[in-house]
Amino acid sequence: MIVQRFLPLLNLAGCLVVAAVLYGQWSKERRLDREIESLQTRLETSRAETAAGILRVQALEGDAAQLKNSIESAAATRESREAATAAALAEQNSQMTALATAAGEQTKIWEEAIAARDAKIGELNTALTATRARLDDAVKNLKAAGAR
């Protein structure tokens, strides 16, 4: 008789233990599902940010190429202007032998013009160098952001 009364209680206790284990596993699975969803959302966000970063890097690389071409063009223009100036100075020197007084004054005017032009070229070169440095820093920052 005692066994007949004890067995239902034992069965009830076993059912409660099984129910507790099942509830624990179920809650663990829900928590893991929420964590997986959160990680998937973060992964999608990270992929979108990476794609945007790649687009920005490509745009900046294009800008850098344009800037490089512009610098090369400016250097070529500067060289041609310097060559033209050198030719003009040679002509001016040949005229100096014939017209000593007028040529002396003209030479001073040319030297002032060249100095102003060289100063302007120096300023432009400094500005281009500073712009290039800022562009390089921006590219480095974007690459660093893309690496994250």
Coordinates of N, CA and C in Angstrom, one line a residue:
M1 N 0.8 -1.2 0.0 CA 0.0 0.0 0.0 C 0.8 1.3 0.0
I2 N 1.9 1.2 0.7 CA 2.8 2.4 0.8 C 3.4 2.6 -0.6
V3 N 3.7 1.5 -1.3 CA 4.3 1.7 -2.6 C 3.3 2.3 -3.5
Q4 N 2.0 1.9 -3.4 CA 1.0 2.5 -4.3 C 0.8 4.0 -4.1
R5 N 1.0 4.4 -2.8 CA 0.9 5.9 -2.5 C 2.2 6.6 -2.9
F6 N 3.3 5.9 -2.8 CA 4.6 6.6 -3.0 C 4.9 6.7 -4.5
L7 N 4.4 5.8 -5.3 CA 4.7 5.8 -6.8 C 4.1 7.1 -7.5
P8 N 2.8 7.5 -7.2 CA 2.3 8.7 -7.8 C 3.1 9.9 -7.4
L9 N 3.5 10.0 -6.2 CA 4.3 11.1 -5.7 C 5.7 11.1 -6.4
L10 N 6.3 10.0 -6.5 CA 7.5 9.8 -7.2 C 7.3 10.2 -8.7
N11 N 6.2 9.8 -9.3 CA 5.9 10.1 -10.7 C 5.7 11.6 -10.9
L12 N 5.0 12.2 -9.9 CA 4.8 13.7 -9.9 C 6.2 14.4 -9.9
A13 N 7.0 14.0 -9.0 CA 8.3 14.6 -8.8 C 9.2 14.4 -10.1
G14 N 9.1 13.3 -10.7 CA 9.8 13.0 -11.9 C 9.3 13.9 -13.1
C15 N 8.0 14.1 -13.1 CA 7.4 15.0 -14.2 C 7.8 16.4 -13.9
L16 N 7.9 16.8 -12.7 CA 8.3 18.2 -12.4 C 9.8 18.4 -12.8
V17 N 10.6 17.4 -12.5 CA 12.0 17.5 -12.9 C 12.2 17.6 -14.4
V18 N 11.4 16.7 -15.1 CA 11.5 16.7 -16.6 C 10.9 18.1 -17.1
A19 N 9.9 18.6 -16.5 CA 9.3 19.9 -16.9 C 10.3 21.0 -16.7
A20 N 11.0 21.0 -15.6 CA 12.0 22.0 -15.3 C 13.2 21.9 -16.2
V21 N 13.6 20.7 -16.6 CA 14.7 20.6 -17.6 C 14.2 21.1 -18.9
L22 N 13.0 20.7 -19.3 CA 12.5 21.1 -20.6 C 12.4 22.7 -20.6
Y23 N 11.9 23.3 -19.6 CA 11.8 24.7 -19.5 C 13.1 25.4 -19.6
G24 N 14.1 24.8 -18.9 CA 15.5 25.4 -18.9 C 16.1 25.3 -20.3
Q25 N 15.9 24.2 -21.0 CA 16.4 24.0 -22.4 C 15.6 25.0 -23.3
W26 N 14.3 25.1 -23.1 CA 13.5 26.0 -24.0 C 14.0 27.5 -23.8
S27 N 14.2 27.9 -22.5 CA 14.6 29.3 -22.3 C 16.0 29.5 -22.8
K28 N 16.9 28.5 -22.7 CA 18.2 28.6 -23.3 C 18.2 28.8 -24.8
E29 N 17.3 28.0 -25.4 CA 17.2 28.1 -26.9 C 16.6 29.5 -27.3
R30 N 15.7 30.0 -26.6 CA 15.2 31.3 -26.9 C 16.2 32.4 -26.8
R31 N 17.0 32.3 -25.7 CA 18.1 33.3 -25.5 C 19.1 33.2 -26.6
L32 N 19.5 32.0 -27.0 CA 20.4 31.8 -28.1 C 19.9 32.3 -29.4
D33 N 18.6 32.1 -29.6 CA 17.9 32.6 -30.9 C 18.0 34.1 -30.9
R34 N 17.7 34.7 -29.8 CA 17.8 36.2 -29.7 C 19.2 36.7 -30.0
E35 N 20.2 36.0 -29.4 CA 21.5 36.4 -29.6 C 22.0 36.2 -31.1
I36 N 21.5 35.1 -31.7 CA 21.8 34.9 -33.1 C 21.2 36.0 -33.9
E37 N 20.0 36.3 -33.7 CA 19.3 37.4 -34.4 C 20.1 38.7 -34.3
S38 N 20.5 39.0 -33.0 CA 21.3 40.2 -32.8 C 22.6 40.2 -33.6
L39 N 23.3 39.1 -33.5 CA 24.5 38.9 -34.3 C 24.3 39.1 -35.8
Q40 N 23.2 38.5 -36.3 CA 22.9 38.6 -37.7 C 22.7 40.0 -38.1
T41 N 22.0 40.8 -37.3 CA 21.7 42.2 -37.5 C 23.0 43.0 -37.5
R42 N 23.8 42.7 -36.5 CA 25.1 43.4 -36.5 C 26.0 43.0 -37.7
L43 N 25.9 41.8 -38.1 CA 26.7 41.4 -39.3 C 26.2 42.1 -40.5
E44 N 24.9 42.2 -40.7 CA 24.3 42.9 -41.9 C 24.7 44.4 -41.8
T45 N 24.7 45.0 -40.7 CA 25.1 46.4 -40.5 C 26.5 46.6 -40.8
S46 N 27.3 45.6 -40.3 CA 28.8 45.7 -40.6 C 29.1 45.6 -42.1
R47 N 28.4 44.7 -42.7 CA 28.6 44.5 -44.2 C 28.2 45.7 -44.9
A48 N 27.1 46.3 -44.5 CA 26.6 47.6 -45.2 C 27.6 48.7 -45.0
E49 N 28.2 48.8 -43.8 CA 29.2 49.8 -43.5 C 30.4 49.6 -44.3
T50 N 30.8 48.3 -44.4 CA 32.0 48.0 -45.2 C 31.8 48.3 -46.6
A51 N 30.7 48.0 -47.2 CA 30.4 48.3 -48.6 C 30.4 49.8 -48.8
A52 N 29.8 50.6 -47.8 CA 29.9 52.0 -48.0 C 31.3 52.6 -47.8
G53 N 32.1 52.0 -46.9 CA 33.5 52.4 -46.8 C 34.3 52.1 -48.1
I54 N 34.0 50.9 -48.7 CA 34.7 50.6 -49.9 C 34.3 51.6 -51.0
L55 N 33.1 52.0 -51.1 CA 32.7 53.0 -52.1 C 33.4 54.3 -51.8
R56 N 33.4 54.7 -50.5 CA 34.1 56.0 -50.2 C 35.6 55.9 -50.5
V57 N 36.2 54.7 -50.3 CA 37.7 54.6 -50.6 C 37.9 54.7 -52.1
Q58 N 37.0 54.0 -52.8 CA 37.1 54.1 -54.3 C 36.9 55.5 -54.8
A59 N 36.0 56.2 -54.2 CA 35.8 57.6 -54.6 C 37.0 58.5 -54.3
L60 N 37.6 58.2 -53.1 CA 38.8 59.0 -52.7 C 40.0 58.6 -53.5
E61 N 40.1 57.4 -53.9 CA 41.2 57.0 -54.8 C 41.0 57.6 -56.2
G62 N 39.8 57.7 -56.7 CA 39.5 58.4 -57.9 C 39.9 59.9 -57.8
D63 N 39.5 60.5 -56.6 CA 39.9 61.9 -56.4 C 41.4 62.1 -56.3
A64 N 42.1 61.1 -55.7 CA 43.5 61.1 -55.6 C 44.2 61.1 -57.0
A65 N 43.6 60.2 -57.8 CA 44.2 60.1 -59.2 C 44.0 61.4 -60.0
Q66 N 42.8 62.0 -59.8 CA 42.5 63.3 -60.5 C 43.5 64.3 -59.9
L67 N 43.7 64.3 -58.6 CA 44.6 65.3 -58.0 C 46.0 65.1 -58.5
K68 N 46.4 63.8 -58.7 CA 47.8 63.5 -59.2 C 47.9 64.0 -60.6
N69 N 46.9 63.8 -61.4 CA 46.9 64.2 -62.8 C 47.0 65.8 -62.9
S70 N 46.2 66.4 -62.0 CA 46.2 67.9 -61.9 C 47.6 68.4 -61.5
I71 N 48.3 67.7 -60.6 CA 49.6 68.1 -60.1 C 50.6 67.9 -61.3
E72 N 50.5 66.8 -62.0 CA 51.4 66.5 -63.1 C 51.2 67.6 -64.2
S73 N 49.9 67.9 -64.4 CA 49.6 68.9 -65.5 C 50.2 70.3 -65.0
A74 N 50.0 70.6 -63.8 CA 50.6 71.9 -63.3 C 52.1 71.9 -63.3
A75 N 52.7 70.8 -63.1 CA 54.2 70.7 -63.1 C 54.6 70.9 -64.6
A76 N 53.9 70.2 -65.5 CA 54.3 70.3 -66.9 C 54.1 71.8 -67.4
T77 N 53.0 72.4 -67.0 CA 52.7 73.8 -67.3 C 53.8 74.7 -66.8
R78 N 54.2 74.4 -65.5 CA 55.2 75.2 -64.9 C 56.6 75.0 -65.6
E79 N 56.9 73.8 -66.0 CA 58.1 73.6 -66.8 C 58.1 74.3 -68.1
S80 N 56.9 74.2 -68.8 CA 56.9 74.9 -70.1 C 57.0 76.4 -69.9
R81 N 56.4 76.9 -68.8 CA 56.4 78.4 -68.6 C 57.9 78.8 -68.2
E82 N 58.5 77.9 -67.4 CA 59.9 78.2 -67.1 C 60.8 78.2 -68.4
A83 N 60.5 77.2 -69.3 CA 61.3 77.2 -70.5 C 61.0 78.4 -71.3
A84 N 59.8 78.8 -71.4 CA 59.4 80.1 -72.1 C 60.1 81.3 -71.5
T85 N 60.1 81.3 -70.2 CA 60.7 82.4 -69.5 C 62.2 82.4 -69.7
A86 N 62.8 81.2 -69.7 CA 64.3 81.1 -70.0 C 64.5 81.6 -71.4
A87 N 63.7 81.3 -72.4 CA 63.9 81.8 -73.7 C 63.8 83.3 -73.8
A88 N 62.8 83.8 -73.1 CA 62.6 85.2 -73.1 C 63.8 85.9 -72.4
L89 N 64.3 85.3 -71.4 CA 65.5 85.9 -70.7 C 66.7 85.9 -71.7
A90 N 66.8 84.8 -72.5 CA 68.0 84.8 -73.4 C 67.8 85.9 -74.5
E91 N 66.6 86.1 -74.9 CA 66.4 87.1 -75.9 C 66.7 88.5 -75.3
Q92 N 66.2 88.6 -74.1 CA 66.4 89.9 -73.3 C 67.9 90.1 -73.2
N93 N 68.7 89.1 -72.9 CA 70.1 89.3 -72.7 C 70.8 89.7 -74.0
S94 N 70.3 89.2 -75.1 CA 70.9 89.6 -76.4 C 70.6 91.0 -76.7
Q95 N 69.4 91.5 -76.3 CA 69.1 92.9 -76.5 C 69.8 93.8 -75.5
M96 N 70.3 93.3 -74.4 CA 71.0 94.1 -73.4 C 72.3 94.6 -74.0
T97 N 73.0 93.9 -74.9 CA 74.2 94.4 -75.5 C 74.0 95.6 -76.4
A98 N 72.8 95.6 -77.1 CA 72.5 96.7 -78.0 C 71.9 97.9 -77.2
L99 N 71.1 97.6 -76.2 CA 70.4 98.7 -75.5 C 70.7 98.6 -74.0
A100 N 71.8 99.0 -73.6 CA 72.3 98.8 -72.2 C 71.4 99.4 -71.2
T101 N 71.0 100.6 -71.3 CA 70.2 101.3 -70.4 C 68.7 100.8 -70.3
A102 N 68.1 100.7 -71.5 CA 66.7 100.2 -71.5 C 66.6 98.7 -71.1
A103 N 67.7 98.0 -71.5 CA 67.6 96.6 -71.1 C 67.8 96.4 -69.6
G104 N 68.6 97.2 -69.0 CA 68.8 97.1 -67.5 C 67.5 97.3 -66.8
E105 N 66.7 98.3 -67.2 CA 65.4 98.5 -66.6 C 64.4 97.4 -66.9
Q106 N 64.5 96.9 -68.2 CA 63.6 95.8 -68.6 C 63.9 94.5 -67.8
T107 N 65.2 94.3 -67.5 CA 65.6 93.1 -66.8 C 65.1 93.1 -65.4
K108 N 65.1 94.3 -64.8 CA 64.5 94.4 -63.4 C 63.0 94.1 -63.4
I109 N 62.3 94.6 -64.4 CA 60.9 94.3 -64.5 C 60.6 92.8 -64.7
W110 N 61.5 92.1 -65.5 CA 61.3 90.7 -65.7 C 61.6 89.9 -64.4
E111 N 62.6 90.3 -63.7 CA 63.0 89.7 -62.5 C 61.9 89.8 -61.4
E112 N 61.2 90.9 -61.3 CA 60.1 91.1 -60.4 C 59.0 90.2 -60.8
A113 N 58.7 90.1 -62.1 CA 57.6 89.3 -62.6 C 57.9 87.8 -62.3
I114 N 59.1 87.4 -62.6 CA 59.5 86.0 -62.3 C 59.4 85.7 -60.8
A115 N 59.9 86.6 -60.0 CA 59.8 86.4 -58.6 C 58.4 86.3 -58.1
A116 N 57.5 87.1 -58.6 CA 56.1 87.0 -58.3 C 55.5 85.7 -58.7
R117 N 55.9 85.3 -60.0 CA 55.3 84.0 -60.5 C 55.9 82.9 -59.7
D118 N 57.2 82.9 -59.4 CA 57.8 81.8 -58.6 C 57.1 81.7 -57.2
A119 N 56.8 82.9 -56.6 CA 56.1 82.9 -55.3 C 54.8 82.3 -55.4
K120 N 54.1 82.7 -56.5 CA 52.7 82.1 -56.7 C 52.8 80.6 -56.9
I121 N 53.8 80.2 -57.7 CA 54.0 78.7 -57.9 C 54.3 78.0 -56.6
G122 N 55.1 78.7 -55.8 CA 55.5 78.1 -54.5 C 54.2 78.0 -53.6
E123 N 53.4 79.0 -53.6 CA 52.2 79.0 -52.9 C 51.3 77.9 -53.4
L124 N 51.1 77.7 -54.7 CA 50.3 76.7 -55.2 C 50.8 75.3 -54.9
N125 N 52.2 75.2 -55.0 CA 52.8 73.9 -54.7 C 52.6 73.6 -53.2
T126 N 52.7 74.5 -52.3 CA 52.4 74.3 -50.9 C 51.0 73.9 -50.7
A127 N 50.1 74.6 -51.4 CA 48.7 74.3 -51.2 C 48.4 72.9 -51.7
L128 N 49.0 72.5 -52.9 CA 48.8 71.2 -53.4 C 49.3 70.1 -52.5
T129 N 50.5 70.4 -51.9 CA 51.1 69.5 -51.0 C 50.2 69.3 -49.7
A130 N 49.7 70.4 -49.2 CA 48.8 70.3 -48.0 C 47.5 69.5 -48.4
T131 N 47.0 69.8 -49.6 CA 45.8 69.1 -50.0 C 46.0 67.6 -50.1
R132 N 47.2 67.3 -50.7 CA 47.6 65.9 -50.8 C 47.7 65.2 -49.5
A133 N 48.3 65.9 -48.5 CA 48.5 65.3 -47.2 C 47.1 65.1 -46.5
R134 N 46.2 66.0 -46.7 CA 44.8 65.8 -46.1 C 44.1 64.7 -46.8
L135 N 44.3 64.6 -48.1 CA 43.7 63.4 -48.8 C 44.3 62.1 -48.4
D136 N 45.6 62.1 -48.2 CA 46.3 60.8 -47.7 C 45.7 60.5 -46.3
D137 N 45.6 61.5 -45.5 CA 45.0 61.2 -44.1 C 43.6 60.7 -44.2
A138 N 42.8 61.3 -45.1 CA 41.4 60.8 -45.2 C 41.4 59.4 -45.7
V139 N 42.3 59.1 -46.7 CA 42.3 57.7 -47.2 C 42.7 56.7 -46.1
K140 N 43.7 57.1 -45.3 CA 44.2 56.3 -44.2 C 43.0 56.1 -43.2
N141 N 42.3 57.1 -42.9 CA 41.2 57.0 -41.9 C 40.1 56.1 -42.5
L142 N 39.8 56.3 -43.8 CA 38.8 55.4 -44.3 C 39.2 54.0 -44.4
K143 N 40.5 53.8 -44.7 CA 41.0 52.4 -44.7 C 40.9 51.8 -43.3
A144 N 41.3 52.6 -42.3 CA 41.2 52.2 -40.9 C 39.7 51.9 -40.5
A145 N 38.8 52.8 -41.0 CA 37.4 52.5 -40.7 C 36.9 51.3 -41.4
G146 N 37.4 51.1 -42.6 CA 37.0 49.9 -43.3 C 37.5 48.6 -42.7
A147 N 38.7 48.7 -42.1 CA 39.3 47.6 -41.5 C 38.5 47.2 -40.2
R148 N 37.9 48.1 -39.6 CA 37.1 47.8 -38.4 C 35.9 47.1 -38.8

